[in-house]
Coordinates of C-alpha atoms and ligand atoms in Angstrom, one line a residue:
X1 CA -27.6 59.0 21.1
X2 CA -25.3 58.4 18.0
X3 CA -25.2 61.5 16.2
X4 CA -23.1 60.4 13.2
X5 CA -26.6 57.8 12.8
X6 CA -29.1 61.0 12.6
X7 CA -30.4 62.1 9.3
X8 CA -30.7 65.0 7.4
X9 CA -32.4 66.5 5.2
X10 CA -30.9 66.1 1.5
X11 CA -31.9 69.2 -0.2
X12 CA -33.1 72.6 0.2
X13 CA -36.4 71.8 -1.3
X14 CA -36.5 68.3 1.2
X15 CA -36.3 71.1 4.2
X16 CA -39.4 73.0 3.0
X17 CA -41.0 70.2 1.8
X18 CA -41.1 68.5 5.2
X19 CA -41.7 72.1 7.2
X20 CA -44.4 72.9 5.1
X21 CA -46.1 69.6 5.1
X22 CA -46.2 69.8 8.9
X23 CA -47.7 73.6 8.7
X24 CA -49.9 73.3 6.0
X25 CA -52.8 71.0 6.9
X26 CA -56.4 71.7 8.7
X27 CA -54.8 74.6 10.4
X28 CA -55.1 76.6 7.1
X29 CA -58.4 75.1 5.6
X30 CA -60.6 74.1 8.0
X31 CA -59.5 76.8 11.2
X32 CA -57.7 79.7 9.7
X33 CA -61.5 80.6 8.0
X34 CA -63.6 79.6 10.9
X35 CA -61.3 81.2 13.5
X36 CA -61.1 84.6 10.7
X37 CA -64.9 84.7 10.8
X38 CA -65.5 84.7 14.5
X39 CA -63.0 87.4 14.5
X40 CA -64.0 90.2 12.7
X41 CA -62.7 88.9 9.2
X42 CA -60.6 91.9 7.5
X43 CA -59.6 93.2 10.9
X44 CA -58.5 89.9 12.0
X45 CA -56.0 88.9 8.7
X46 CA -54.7 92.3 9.4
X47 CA -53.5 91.6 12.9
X48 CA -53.0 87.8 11.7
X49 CA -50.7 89.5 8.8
X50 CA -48.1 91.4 11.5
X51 CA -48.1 89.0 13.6
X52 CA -46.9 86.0 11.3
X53 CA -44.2 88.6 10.0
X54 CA -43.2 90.1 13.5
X55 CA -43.3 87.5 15.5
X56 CA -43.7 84.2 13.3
X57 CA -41.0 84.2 11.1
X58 CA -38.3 85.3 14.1
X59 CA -39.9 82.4 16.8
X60 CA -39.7 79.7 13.6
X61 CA -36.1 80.9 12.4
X62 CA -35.3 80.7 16.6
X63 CA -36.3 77.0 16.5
X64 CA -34.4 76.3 13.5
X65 CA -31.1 78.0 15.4
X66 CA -32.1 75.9 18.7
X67 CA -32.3 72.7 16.7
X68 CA -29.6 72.7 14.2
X69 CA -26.9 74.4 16.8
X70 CA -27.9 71.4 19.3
X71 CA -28.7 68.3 16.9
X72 CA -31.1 67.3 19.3
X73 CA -34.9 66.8 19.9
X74 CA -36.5 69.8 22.1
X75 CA -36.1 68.6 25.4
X76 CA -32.4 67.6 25.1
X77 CA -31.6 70.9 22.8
X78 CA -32.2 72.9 25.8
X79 CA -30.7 70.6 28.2
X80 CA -27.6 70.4 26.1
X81 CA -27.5 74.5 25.9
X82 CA -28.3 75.2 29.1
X83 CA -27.5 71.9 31.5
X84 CA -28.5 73.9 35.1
X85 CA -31.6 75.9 33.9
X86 CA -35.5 74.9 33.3
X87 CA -35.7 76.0 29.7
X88 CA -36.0 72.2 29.1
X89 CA -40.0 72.9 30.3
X90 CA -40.8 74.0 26.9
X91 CA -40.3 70.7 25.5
X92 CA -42.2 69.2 28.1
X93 CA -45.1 71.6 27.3
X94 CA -44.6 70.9 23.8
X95 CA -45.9 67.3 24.9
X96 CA -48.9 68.6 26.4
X97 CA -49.7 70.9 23.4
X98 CA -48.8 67.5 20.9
X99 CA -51.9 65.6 23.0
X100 CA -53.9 68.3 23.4
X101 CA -53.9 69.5 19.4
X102 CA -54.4 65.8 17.7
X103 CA -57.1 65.0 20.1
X104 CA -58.9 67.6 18.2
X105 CA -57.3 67.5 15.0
X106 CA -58.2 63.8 14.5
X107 CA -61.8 64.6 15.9
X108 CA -61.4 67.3 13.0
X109 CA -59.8 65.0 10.5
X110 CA -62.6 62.5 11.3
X111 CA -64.9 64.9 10.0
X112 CA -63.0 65.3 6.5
X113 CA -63.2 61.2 6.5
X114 CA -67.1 61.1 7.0
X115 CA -67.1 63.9 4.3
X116 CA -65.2 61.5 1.4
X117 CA -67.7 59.1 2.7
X118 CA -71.0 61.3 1.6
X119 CA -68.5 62.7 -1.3
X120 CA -68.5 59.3 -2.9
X121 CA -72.3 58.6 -2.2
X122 CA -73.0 61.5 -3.7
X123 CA -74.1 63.2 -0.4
X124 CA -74.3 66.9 -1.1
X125 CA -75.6 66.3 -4.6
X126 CA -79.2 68.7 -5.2
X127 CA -79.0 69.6 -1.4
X128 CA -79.9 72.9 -0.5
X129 CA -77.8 75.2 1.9
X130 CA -80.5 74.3 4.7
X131 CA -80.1 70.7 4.2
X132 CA -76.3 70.9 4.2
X133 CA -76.3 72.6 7.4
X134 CA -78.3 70.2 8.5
X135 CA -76.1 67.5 7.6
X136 CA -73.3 68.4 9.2
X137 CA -75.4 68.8 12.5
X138 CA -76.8 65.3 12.4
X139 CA -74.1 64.0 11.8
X140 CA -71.9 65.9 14.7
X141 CA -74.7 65.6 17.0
X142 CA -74.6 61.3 16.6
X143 CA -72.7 60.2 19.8
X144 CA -70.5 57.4 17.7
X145 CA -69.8 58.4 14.3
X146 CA -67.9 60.7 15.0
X147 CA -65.7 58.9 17.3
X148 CA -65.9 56.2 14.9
X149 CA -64.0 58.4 12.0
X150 CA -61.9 59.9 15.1
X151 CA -60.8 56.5 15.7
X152 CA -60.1 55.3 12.2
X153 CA -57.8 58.7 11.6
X154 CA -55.9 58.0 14.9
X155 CA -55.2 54.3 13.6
X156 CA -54.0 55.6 9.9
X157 CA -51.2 57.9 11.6
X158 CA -50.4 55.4 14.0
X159 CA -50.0 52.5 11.1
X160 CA -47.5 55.5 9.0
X161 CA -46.0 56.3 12.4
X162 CA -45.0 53.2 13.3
X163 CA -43.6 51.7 10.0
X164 CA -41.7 54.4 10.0
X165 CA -42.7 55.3 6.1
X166 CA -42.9 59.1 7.0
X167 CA -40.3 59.3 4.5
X168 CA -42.4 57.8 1.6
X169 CA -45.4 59.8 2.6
X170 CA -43.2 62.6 2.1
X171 CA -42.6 61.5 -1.5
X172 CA -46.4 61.3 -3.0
X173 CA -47.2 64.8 -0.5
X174 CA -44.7 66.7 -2.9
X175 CA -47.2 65.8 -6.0
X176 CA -50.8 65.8 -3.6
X177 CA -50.3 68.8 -2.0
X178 CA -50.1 71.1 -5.5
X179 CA -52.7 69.3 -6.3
X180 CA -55.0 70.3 -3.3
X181 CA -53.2 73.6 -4.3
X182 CA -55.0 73.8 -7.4
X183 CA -58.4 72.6 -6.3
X184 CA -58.6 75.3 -3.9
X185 CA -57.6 77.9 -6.8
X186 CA -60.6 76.0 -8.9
X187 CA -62.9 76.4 -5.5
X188 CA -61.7 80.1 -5.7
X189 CA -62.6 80.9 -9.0
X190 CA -66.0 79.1 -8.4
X191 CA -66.5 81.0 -5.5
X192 CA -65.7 84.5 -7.2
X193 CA -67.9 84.1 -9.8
X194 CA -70.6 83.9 -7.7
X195 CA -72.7 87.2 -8.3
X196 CA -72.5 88.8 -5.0
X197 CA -69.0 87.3 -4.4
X198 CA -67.9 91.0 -3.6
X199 CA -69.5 90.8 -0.1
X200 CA -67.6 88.0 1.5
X201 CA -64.1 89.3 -0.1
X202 CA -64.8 92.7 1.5
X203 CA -65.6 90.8 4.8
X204 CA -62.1 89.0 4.2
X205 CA -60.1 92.0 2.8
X206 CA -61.9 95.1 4.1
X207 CA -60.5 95.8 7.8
X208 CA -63.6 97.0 10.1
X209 CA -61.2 98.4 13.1
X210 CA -64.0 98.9 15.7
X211 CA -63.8 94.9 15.6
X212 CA -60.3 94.8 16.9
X213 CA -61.0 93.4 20.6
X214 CA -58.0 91.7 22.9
X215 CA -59.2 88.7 22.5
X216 CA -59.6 89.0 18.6
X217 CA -55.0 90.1 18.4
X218 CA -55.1 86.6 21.2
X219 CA -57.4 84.5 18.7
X220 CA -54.8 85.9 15.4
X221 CA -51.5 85.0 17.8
X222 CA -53.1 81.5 18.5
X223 CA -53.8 80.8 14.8
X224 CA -50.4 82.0 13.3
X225 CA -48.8 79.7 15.8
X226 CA -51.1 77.1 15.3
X227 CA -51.0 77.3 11.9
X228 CA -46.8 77.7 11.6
X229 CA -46.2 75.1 14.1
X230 CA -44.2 77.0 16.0
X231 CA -44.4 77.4 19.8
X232 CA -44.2 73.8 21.1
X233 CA -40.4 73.1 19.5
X234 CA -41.3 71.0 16.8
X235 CA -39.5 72.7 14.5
X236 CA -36.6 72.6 16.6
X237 CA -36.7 69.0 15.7
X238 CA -37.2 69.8 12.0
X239 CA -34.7 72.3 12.4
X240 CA -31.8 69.5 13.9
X241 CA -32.3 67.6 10.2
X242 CA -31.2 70.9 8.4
X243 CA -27.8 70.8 7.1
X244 CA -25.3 73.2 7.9
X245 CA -24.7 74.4 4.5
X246 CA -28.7 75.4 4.1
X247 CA -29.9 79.2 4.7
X248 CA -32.5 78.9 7.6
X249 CA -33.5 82.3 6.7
X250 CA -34.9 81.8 3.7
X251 CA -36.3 78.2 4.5
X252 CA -38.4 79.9 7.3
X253 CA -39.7 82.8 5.2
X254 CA -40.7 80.5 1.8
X255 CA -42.8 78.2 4.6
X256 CA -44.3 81.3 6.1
X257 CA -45.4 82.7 2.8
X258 CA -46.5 79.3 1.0
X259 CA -48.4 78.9 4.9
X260 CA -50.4 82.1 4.7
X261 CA -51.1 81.9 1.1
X262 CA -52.9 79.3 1.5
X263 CA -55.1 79.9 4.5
X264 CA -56.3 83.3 1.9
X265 CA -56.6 80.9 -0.9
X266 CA -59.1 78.9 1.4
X267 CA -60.8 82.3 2.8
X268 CA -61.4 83.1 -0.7
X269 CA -63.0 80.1 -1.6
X270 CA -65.4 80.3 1.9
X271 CA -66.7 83.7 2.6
X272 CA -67.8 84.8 -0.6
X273 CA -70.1 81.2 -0.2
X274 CA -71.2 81.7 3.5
X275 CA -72.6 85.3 2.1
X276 CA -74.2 83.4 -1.2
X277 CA -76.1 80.9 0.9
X278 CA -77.3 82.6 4.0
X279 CA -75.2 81.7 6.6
X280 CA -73.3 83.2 8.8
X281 CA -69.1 83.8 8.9
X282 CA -69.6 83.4 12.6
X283 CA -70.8 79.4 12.5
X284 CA -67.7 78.0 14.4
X285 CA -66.2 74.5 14.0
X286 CA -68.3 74.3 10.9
X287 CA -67.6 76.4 8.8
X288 CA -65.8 74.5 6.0
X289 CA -67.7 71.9 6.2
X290 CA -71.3 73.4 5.7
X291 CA -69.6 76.1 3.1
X292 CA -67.6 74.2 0.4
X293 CA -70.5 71.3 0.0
X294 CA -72.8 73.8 -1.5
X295 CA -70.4 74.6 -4.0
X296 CA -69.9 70.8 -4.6
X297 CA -73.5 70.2 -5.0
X298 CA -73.9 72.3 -8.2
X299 CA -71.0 72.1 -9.9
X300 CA -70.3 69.8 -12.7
X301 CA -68.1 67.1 -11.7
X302 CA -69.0 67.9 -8.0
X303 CA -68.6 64.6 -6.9
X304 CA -65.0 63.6 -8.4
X305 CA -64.0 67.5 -7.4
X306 CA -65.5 66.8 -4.0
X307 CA -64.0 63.2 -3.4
X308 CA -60.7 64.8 -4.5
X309 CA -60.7 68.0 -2.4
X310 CA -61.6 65.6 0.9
X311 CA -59.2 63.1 -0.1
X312 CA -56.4 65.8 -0.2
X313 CA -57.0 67.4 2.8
X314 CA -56.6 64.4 4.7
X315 CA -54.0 63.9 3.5
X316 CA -53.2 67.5 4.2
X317 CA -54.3 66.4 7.9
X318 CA -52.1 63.3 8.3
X319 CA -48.4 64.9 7.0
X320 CA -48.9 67.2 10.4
X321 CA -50.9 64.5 12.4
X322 CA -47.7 62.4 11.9
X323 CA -45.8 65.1 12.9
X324 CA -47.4 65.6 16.0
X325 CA -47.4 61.9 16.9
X326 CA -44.1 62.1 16.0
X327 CA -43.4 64.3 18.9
X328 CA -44.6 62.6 21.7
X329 CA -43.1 59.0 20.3
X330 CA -40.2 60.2 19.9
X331 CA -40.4 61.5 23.9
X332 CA -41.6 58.5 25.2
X333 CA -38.6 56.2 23.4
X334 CA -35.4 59.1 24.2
X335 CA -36.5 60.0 27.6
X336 CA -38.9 57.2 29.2
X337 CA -36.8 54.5 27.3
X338 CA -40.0 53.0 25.8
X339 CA -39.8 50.7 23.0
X340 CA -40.8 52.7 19.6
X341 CA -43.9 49.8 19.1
X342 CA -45.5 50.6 23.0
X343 CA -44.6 54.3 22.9
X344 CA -46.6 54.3 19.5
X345 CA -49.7 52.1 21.1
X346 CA -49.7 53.8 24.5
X347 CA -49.2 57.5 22.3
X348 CA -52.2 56.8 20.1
X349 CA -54.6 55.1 22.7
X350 CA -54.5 57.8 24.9
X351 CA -54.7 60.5 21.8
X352 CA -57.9 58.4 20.6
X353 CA -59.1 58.8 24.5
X354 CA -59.0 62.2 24.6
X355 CA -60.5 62.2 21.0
X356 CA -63.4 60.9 22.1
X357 CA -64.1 63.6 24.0
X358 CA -63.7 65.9 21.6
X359 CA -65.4 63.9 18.9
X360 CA -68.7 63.6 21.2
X361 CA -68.4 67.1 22.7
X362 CA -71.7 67.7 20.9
X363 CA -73.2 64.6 21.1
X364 CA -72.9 62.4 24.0
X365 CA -71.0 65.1 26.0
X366 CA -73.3 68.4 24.8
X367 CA -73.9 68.9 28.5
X368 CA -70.3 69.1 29.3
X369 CA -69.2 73.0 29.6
X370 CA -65.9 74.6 31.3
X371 CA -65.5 77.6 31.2
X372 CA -68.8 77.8 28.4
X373 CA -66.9 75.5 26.3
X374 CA -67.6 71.9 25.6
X375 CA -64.1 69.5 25.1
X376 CA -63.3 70.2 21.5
X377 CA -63.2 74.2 22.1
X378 CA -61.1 73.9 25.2
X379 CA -58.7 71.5 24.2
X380 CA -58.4 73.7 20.9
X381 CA -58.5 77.0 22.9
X382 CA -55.9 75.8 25.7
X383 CA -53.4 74.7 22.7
X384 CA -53.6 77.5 20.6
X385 CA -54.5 80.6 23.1
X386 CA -52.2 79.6 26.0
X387 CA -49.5 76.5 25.3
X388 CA -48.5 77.6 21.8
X389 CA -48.3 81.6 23.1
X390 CA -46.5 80.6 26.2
X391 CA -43.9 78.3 24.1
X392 CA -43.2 80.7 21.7
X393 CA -42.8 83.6 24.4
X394 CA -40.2 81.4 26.5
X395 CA -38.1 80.2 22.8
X396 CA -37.9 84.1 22.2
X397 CA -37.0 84.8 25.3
X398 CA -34.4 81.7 25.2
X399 CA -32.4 83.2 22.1
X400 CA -32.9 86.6 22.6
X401 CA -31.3 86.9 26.2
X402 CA -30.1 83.2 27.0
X403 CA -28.4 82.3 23.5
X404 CA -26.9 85.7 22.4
X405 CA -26.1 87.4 19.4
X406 CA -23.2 85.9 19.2
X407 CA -24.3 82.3 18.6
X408 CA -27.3 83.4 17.0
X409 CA -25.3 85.2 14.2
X410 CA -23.1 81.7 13.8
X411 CA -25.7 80.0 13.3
X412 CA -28.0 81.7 10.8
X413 CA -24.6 83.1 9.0
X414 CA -23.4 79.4 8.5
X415 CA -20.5 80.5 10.3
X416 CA -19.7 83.9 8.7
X417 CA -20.7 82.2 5.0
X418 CA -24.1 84.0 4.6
X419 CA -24.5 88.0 5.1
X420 CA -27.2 88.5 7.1
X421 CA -28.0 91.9 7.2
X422 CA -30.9 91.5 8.8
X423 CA -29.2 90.4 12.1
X424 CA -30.1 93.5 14.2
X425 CA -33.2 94.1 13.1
X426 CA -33.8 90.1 14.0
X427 CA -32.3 90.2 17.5
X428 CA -34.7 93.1 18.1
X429 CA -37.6 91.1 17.7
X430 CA -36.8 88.3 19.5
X431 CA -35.6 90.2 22.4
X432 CA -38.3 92.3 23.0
X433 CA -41.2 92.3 20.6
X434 CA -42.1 89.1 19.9
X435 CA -42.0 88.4 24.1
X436 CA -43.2 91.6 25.1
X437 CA -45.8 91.6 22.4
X438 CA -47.0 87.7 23.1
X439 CA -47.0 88.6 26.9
X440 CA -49.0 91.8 26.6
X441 CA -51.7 90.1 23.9
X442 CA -51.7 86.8 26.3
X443 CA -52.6 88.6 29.5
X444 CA -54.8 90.8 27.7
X445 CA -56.9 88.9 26.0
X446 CA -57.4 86.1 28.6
X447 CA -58.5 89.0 30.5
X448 CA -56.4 88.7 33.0
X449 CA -54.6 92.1 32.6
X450 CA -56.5 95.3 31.1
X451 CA -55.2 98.4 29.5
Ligands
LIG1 N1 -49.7 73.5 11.6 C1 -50.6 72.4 11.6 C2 -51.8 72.8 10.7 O1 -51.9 73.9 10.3 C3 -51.0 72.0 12.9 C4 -49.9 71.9 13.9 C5 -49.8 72.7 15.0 C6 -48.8 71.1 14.0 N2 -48.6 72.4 15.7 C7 -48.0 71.4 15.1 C8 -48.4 70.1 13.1 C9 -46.9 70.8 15.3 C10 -47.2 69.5 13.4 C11 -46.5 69.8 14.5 O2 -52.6 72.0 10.4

């Protein structure tokens, strides 16, 4: 590969930017509330809280070491640092997790497409809480809509994928994504002033600890990866665009916060509506999309607020579905020698296949259970609860033992330019918290290890 040909980044704000529009999409919106609600709510952001800041922010800054140190993508960074060892595996898992995710983020994605749809008929407009419910049902139980919207979403990333215009997404996200910003703050302050908005904010805010179960600290671990990115070495990639003049530090820790903010901002908006209408925090897959509707169907300007807030988050939902594609393109071309154009077709056919599953797992494959799940659940349980966990755990474990101090301090110092005071407390974490921590809450709460 010609190095002196690879990009980078051209400003500080270019580096967040691109992180953040890979890290904030459905993760925050659609599953940070529904996987908070089947949690436990208060008890759950608590745990989801420590864990972003414990081990989040050191596993993200470790990729952003791995990548800019190396210049490479994640297979080839570890290869390069450590030519005789297996640490390579991660990228290859990283592959895995890339299918695995889009099949049911564009199943996910699809949804948000049908939903612009019935936004623009004027679909939720009079409807009562029961017959938006409803809606959503019918609609997910059809065996080809779904797959239809799946389909459509698939083709949209693969179009931006493969005329390489990532860069001129980039562009317009940097005005959208305030925007969807400020719808949700709008949704929020519609959703306060609801009069018994003070129930679903306690649920949110108001820690119950007697919910605290193993698999509730494994279902906040799978999130904040999920939601960050981290765990499968994309941002390793991300991190090998950096320059070396930029403080990774503070990149990481402005993504994490603009990250978390807004999967509250979007819990806000959603629980104090789930208590309003009589449904229950605990709906699943759903949530968002049987919530936010209601609140659509009575305001004024519903529609043009609805169209908008759909339109946004897909285009929330295609920044990191690009991003993911991204990944296993970019795999298929450096290490399988594939021409950019088939790696793209063969990339998205086979995402789109595995879509399907997860975009009929309730209609024509309802029957379909492993392990009591149907497709969607396990493909997004397997990503989130296992491969991202796993990745993360082995990346610690990779520049806490493997890469050292030493290098570690190079790199995040900019070679002695930056003080970094926080070195110790850093090389701490990612030597024995953030593994021993992932490994404990991993074995734990897949059950296969009790305290
Ligand atoms: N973080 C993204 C979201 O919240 C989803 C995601 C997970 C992702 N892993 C990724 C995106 C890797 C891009 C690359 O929606």
């Amino acid at each position: 590969m010609d190095l002196s040909k690879r990009g980078t980044f051209g400003s500080k704000f270019g580096i967040i930017a691109a992180v953040a529009g890979s890290a904030i999409g459905l993760g925050n919106i659609w599953r940070f509330p529904y996987v908070a609600g089947s949690n436990g709510g208060g008890a759950f952001l608590l745990i989801y809280l420590i864990i972003v800041l414990a081990i989040g922010l050191p596993v993200m800054l470790s990729e952003f070491i791995i990548g800019r140190a190396t210049q490479r993508n994640p297979y080839d960074a570890f290869k390069k640092l450590s030519p005789n060892g297996h640490w390579y595996i991660i990228g290859i898992m990283g592959i895995f997790a890339a299918f695995m995710i889009l099949a049911f983020y564009s199943t996910v994605a699809g949804w948000t497409l049908e939903y612009i749809y019935q936004s623009v008929i004027n679909g939720f407009k009079g409807k009562s809480a029961g017959e938006i419910n409803q809606m959503f049902t019918s609609f997910n139980t059809n065996t080809l809509r779904p797959v239809m919207w799946q389909v459509i979403f698939m083709l949209m990333t693969a179009v931006i994928v493969l005329g390489g215009v990532e860069k001129g997404i980039e562009k317009y996200t940097k005005i959208l994504m305030p925007l969807l910003l400020i719808i949700i703050i709008i949704l929020d302050v519609k959703a306060l002033s609801l009069p018994d908005a003070r129930e679903g904010i306690s649920f949110l805010f108001k820690p119950d600890f007697s919910k605290i179960t193993p698999n509730v600290i494994l279902s906040a671990l799978g999130q904040a990866f999920f939601s960050l990115s981290i765990g499968m070495g994309t941002l390793i990639t991300y991190g090998s665009y950096i320059q070396k003049k930029d403080n990774l530090t503070s990149s990481a820790a402005i993504v994490i916060i603009a990250d978390t903010a807004i999967a509250i901002l979007a819990g806000v908006a959603i629980f104090p509506i789930v208590f309003h209408f009589g449904l229950k925090p605990t709906e699943g897959v759903a949530l968002v999309f049987k919530t936010l509707p209601n609140i659509f169907a009575q305001m004024t300007g519903g529609t043009i607020f609805a169209v908008l807030f759909f339109v946004l988050l897909t285009v929330a939902a295609i920044t990191s579905s690009i991003s993911l594609l991204e990944v296993i393109v970019a795999f298929f071309v450096e290490r399988l020698k594939m021409k950019r154009i088939n790696a793209t077709i063969f990339a998205t056919v086979s995402v789109s296949y595995l879509g399907t599953l997860c975009a009929m797992s309730e209609g024509g494959f309802s029957n379909f259970r492993l392990f009591n799940m149907n497709f969607f659940n396990l493909f997004d349980n397997t990503a989130a609860k296992i491969l991202l966990p796993l990745g993360g755990c082995l990346i610690a474990l990779f520049v806490g033992w493997f890469y050292g101090k030493d290098k570690t301090w190079l790199e995040i110092s900019n070679r002695g330019k930056l003080k970094v005071g926080y070195l110790n407390i850093f090389m701490f974490l990612i030597k024995y918290i953030a593994p021993l921590a992932i490994a404990l809450v991993f074995l734990n709460g897949l059950g296969l290890f009790k305290f």
